[in-house]
Coordinates of C-alpha atoms in Angstrom, one line a residue:
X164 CA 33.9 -37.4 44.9
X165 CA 31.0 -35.4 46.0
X166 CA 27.9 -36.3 46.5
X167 CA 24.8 -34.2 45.4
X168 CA 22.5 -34.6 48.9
X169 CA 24.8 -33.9 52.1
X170 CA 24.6 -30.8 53.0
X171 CA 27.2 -29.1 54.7
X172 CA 26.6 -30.1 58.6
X173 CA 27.1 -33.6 57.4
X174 CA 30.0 -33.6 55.1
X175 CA 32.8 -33.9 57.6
X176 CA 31.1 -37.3 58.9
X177 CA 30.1 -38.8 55.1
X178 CA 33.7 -37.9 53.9
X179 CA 35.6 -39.0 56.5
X180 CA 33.5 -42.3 56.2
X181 CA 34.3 -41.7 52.1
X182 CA 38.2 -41.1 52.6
X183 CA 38.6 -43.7 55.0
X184 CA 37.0 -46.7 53.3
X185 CA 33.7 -46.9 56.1
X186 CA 31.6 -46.5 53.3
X187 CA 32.1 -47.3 49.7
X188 CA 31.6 -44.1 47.0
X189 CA 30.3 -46.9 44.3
X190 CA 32.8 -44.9 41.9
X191 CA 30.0 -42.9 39.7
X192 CA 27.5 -42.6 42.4
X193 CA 26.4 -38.9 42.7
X194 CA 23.6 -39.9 45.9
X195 CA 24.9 -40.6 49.3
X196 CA 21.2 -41.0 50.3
X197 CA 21.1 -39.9 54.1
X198 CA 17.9 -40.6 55.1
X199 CA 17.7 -43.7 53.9
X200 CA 17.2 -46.2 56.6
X201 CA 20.2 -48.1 57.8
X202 CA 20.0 -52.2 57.7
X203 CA 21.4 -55.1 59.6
X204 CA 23.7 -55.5 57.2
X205 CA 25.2 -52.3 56.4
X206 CA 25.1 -51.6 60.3
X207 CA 27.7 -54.6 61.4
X208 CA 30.1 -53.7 57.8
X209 CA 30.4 -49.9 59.0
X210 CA 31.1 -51.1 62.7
X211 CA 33.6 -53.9 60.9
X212 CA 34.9 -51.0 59.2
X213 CA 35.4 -49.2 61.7
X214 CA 37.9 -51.9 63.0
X215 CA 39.8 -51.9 59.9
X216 CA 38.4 -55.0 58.3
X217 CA 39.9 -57.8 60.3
X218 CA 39.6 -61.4 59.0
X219 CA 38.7 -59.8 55.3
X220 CA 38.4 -62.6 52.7
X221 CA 40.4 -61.3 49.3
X222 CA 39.8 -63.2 46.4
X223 CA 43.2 -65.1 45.2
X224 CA 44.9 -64.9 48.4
X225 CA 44.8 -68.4 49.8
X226 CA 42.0 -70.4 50.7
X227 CA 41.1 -69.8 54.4
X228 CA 38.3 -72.2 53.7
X229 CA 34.3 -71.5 54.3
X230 CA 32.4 -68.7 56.1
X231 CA 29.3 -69.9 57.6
X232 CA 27.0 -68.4 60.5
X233 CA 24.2 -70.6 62.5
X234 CA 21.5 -67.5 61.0
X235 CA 18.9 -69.0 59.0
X236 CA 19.3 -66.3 56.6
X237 CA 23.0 -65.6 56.0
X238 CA 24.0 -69.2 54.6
X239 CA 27.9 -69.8 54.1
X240 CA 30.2 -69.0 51.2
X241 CA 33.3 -70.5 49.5
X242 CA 36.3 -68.2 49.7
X243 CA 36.2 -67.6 46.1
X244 CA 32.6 -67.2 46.0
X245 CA 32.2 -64.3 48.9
X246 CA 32.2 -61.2 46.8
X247 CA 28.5 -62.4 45.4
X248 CA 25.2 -60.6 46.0
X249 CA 24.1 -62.7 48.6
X250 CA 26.9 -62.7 50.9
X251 CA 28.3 -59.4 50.5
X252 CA 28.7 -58.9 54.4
X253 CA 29.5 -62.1 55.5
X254 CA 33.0 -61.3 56.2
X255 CA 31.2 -59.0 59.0
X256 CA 28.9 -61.0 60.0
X257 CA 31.3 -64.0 60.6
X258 CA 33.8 -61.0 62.6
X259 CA 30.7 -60.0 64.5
X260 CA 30.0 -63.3 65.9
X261 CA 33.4 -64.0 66.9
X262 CA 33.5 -60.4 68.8
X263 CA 30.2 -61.6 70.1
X264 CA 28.6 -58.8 68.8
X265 CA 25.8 -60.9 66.8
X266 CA 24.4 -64.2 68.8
X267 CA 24.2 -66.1 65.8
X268 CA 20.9 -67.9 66.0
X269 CA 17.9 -67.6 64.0
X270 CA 17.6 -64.9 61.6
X271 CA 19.8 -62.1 61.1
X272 CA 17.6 -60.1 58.9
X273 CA 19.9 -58.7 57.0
X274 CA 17.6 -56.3 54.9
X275 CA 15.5 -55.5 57.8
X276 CA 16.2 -52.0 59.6
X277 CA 18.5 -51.6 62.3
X278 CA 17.3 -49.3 65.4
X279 CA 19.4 -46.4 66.9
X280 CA 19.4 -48.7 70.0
X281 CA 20.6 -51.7 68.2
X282 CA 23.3 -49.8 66.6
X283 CA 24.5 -48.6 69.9
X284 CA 24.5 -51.6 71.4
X285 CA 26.8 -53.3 68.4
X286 CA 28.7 -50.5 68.8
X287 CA 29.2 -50.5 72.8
X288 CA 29.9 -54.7 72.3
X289 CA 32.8 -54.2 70.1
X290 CA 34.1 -51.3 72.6
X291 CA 34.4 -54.5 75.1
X292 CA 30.7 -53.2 76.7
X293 CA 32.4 -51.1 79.1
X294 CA 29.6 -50.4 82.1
X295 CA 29.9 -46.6 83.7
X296 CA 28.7 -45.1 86.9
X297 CA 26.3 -43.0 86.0
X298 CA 23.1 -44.6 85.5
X299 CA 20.9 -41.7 83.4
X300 CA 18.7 -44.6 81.5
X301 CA 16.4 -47.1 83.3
X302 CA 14.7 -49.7 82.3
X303 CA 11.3 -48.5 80.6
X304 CA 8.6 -49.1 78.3
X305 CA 11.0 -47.8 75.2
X306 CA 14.4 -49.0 76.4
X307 CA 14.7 -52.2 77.8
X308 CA 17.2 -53.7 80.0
X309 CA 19.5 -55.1 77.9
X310 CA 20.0 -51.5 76.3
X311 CA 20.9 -49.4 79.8
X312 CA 24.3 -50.2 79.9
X313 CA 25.2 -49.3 76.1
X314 CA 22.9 -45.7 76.6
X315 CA 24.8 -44.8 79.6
X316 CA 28.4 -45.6 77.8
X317 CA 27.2 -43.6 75.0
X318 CA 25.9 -40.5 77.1
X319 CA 29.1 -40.6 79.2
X320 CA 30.9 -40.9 75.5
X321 CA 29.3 -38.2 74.5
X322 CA 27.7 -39.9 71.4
X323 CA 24.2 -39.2 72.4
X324 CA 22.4 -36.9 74.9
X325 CA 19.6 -37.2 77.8
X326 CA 17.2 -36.8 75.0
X327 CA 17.8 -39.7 73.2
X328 CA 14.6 -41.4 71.8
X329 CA 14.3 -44.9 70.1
X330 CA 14.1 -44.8 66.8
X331 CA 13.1 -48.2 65.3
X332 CA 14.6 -46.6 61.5
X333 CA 18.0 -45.3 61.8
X334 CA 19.0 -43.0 59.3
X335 CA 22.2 -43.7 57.3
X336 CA 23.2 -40.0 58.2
X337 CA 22.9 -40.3 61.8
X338 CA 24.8 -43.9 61.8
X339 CA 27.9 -42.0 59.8
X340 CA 27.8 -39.1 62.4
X341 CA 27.5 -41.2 65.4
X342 CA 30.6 -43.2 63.9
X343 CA 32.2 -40.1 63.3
X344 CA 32.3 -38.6 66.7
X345 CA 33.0 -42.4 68.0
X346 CA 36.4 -42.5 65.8
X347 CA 37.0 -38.9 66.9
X348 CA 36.8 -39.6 70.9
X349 CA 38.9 -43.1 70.1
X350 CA 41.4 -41.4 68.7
X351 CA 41.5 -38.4 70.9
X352 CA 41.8 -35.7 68.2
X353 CA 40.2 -32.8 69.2
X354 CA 38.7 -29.4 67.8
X355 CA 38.5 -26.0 69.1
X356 CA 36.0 -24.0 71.6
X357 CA 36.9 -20.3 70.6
X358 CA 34.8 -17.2 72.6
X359 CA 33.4 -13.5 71.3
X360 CA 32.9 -11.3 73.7
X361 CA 30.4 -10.6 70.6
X362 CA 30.4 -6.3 71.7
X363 CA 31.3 -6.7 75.6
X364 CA 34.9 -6.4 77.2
X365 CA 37.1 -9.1 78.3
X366 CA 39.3 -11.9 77.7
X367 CA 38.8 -15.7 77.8
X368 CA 41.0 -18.2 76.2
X369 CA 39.5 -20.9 73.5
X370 CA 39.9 -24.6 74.5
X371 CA 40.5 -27.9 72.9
X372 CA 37.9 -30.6 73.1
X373 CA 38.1 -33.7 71.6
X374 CA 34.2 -35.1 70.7
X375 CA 33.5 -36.5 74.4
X376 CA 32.0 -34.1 77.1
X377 CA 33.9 -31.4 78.2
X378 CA 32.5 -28.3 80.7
X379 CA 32.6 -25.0 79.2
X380 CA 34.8 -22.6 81.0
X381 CA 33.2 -19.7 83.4
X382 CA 32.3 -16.8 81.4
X383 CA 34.5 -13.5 82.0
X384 CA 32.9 -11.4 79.8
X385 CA 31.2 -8.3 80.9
X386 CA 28.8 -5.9 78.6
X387 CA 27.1 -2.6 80.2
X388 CA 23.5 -3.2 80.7
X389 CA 23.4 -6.7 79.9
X390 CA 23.1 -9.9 82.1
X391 CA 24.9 -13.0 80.5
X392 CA 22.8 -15.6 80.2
X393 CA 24.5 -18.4 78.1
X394 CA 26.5 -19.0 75.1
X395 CA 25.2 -19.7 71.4
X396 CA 26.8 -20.6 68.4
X397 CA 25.7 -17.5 66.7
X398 CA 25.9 -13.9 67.0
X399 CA 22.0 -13.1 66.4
X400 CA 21.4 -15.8 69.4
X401 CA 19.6 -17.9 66.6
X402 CA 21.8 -21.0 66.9
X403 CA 22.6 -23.4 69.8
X404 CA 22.4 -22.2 72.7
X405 CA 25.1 -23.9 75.9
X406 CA 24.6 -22.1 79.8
X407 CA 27.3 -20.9 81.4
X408 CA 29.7 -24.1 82.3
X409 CA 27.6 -26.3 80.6
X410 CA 29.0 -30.3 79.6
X411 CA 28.8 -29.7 75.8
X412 CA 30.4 -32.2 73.0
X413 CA 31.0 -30.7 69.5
X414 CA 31.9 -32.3 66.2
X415 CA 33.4 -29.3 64.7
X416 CA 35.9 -26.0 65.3
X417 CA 32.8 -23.4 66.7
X418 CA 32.8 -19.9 67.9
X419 CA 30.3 -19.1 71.0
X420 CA 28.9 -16.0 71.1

């Protein structure tokens, strides 16, 4: 299946998430929609996804009784009855509770939009809300407390950077990436760091990196009349541009120049 609007920067995230059953292709469906903004609901059923589904009620395979939550807005379902529209993500909502993920009271809102932050922050719980040493976020007007621990996990993870901005509307695109990169690091497969000397003389190795930071190594390239001043990803120095040892993550095999 392909889909019509994911370019090709994005289509090793959206068909891993495809081929892995994070996000469902809807058989016929030709849009993936990337910008689209990312809800409460489809937020906690990729991050149940991502743990393969546990607790997953399948119709005709015993009765394991009622799924019910304490929201005001998610309700309860019978066991046949949890593949309608209205509680198509109870299954992950229920499994988000129990991970204490969600806090189950009041309203879920499970059409309203989920912010990068929030994500995170789901995302960091079900990781056990490990707490690092480095401390790059404070408390501030745009992040508040409860959100320094899951930024610094994800900055030391390598799933953001020390530019992150909230963003109260998540993009469906960034969600899938973000996951992406998360599954990558988990599962510590790695890609390769390979090095052009791009007209000078020398030799350095490539490296293996998995999606978490990694420092580039010291440059041994030498070119008569120039001065190295950093990496980029292309030839022209058009692309993205790394300093000399720089801490870089990468979601793809890339050639620096």
């Amino acid at each position: 299946q392909k889909y019509s609007d994911v370019d090709e920067n994005n289509s090793k995230a959206v068909y891993w998430a495809l081929n892995n059953g994070i996000i469902d292709g809807g058989g016929k469906k030709t849009n993936f929609n990337p910008n689209e903004p990312l809800t409460n609901s489809a937020a906690i059923l990729l991050i149940w996804r991502i743990a393969d589904r546990p607790g997953e009620v399948l119709i005709g395979y015993g009765d394991p009784g009622t799924l019910k939550t304490n929201y005001n807005d998610v309700g309860s379902c019978q066991w046949d009855q949890c593949d309608g529209s209205v509680n198509w993500f109870i299954d992950a909502v229920v499994w988000g509770i129990s991970e204490d993920i969600l806090d189950n009271t009041g309203d879920f809102g499970p059409l309203e939009n989920i912010s990068n932050k929030d994500f995170i922050y789901w995302l960091w719980k079900y990781s056990d809300s490990p707490v690092v040493k480095e401390n790059s976020f404070i408390e501030n007007e745009d992040i508040e407390l409860k959100y320094v621990d899951s930024l610094n996990w994800a900055l030391d993870l390598g799933l953001i950077n020390n530019t992150f901005t909230t963003l109260n509307e998540y993009e469906r695109i960034d969600a899938i990436n973000l996951l992406y990169k998360y599954y990558r690091i988990e599962n510590n497969l790695q890609y390769t760091i390979k090095f052009d000397a791009n007209g000078g003389e020398g030799e350095l190795d490539s490296i293996d990196i998995n999606s978490s930071k990694q420092k580039l190594p010291a440059n041994k390239f030498t070119k008569e009349g120039y001065t190295f001043n950093g990496w980029n990803t292309t030839s022209d120095g058009t692309g993205i541009s790394y300093k000399d040892e720089q801490e870089i993550s990468v979601n793809e095999n890339i050639t620096l120049y």
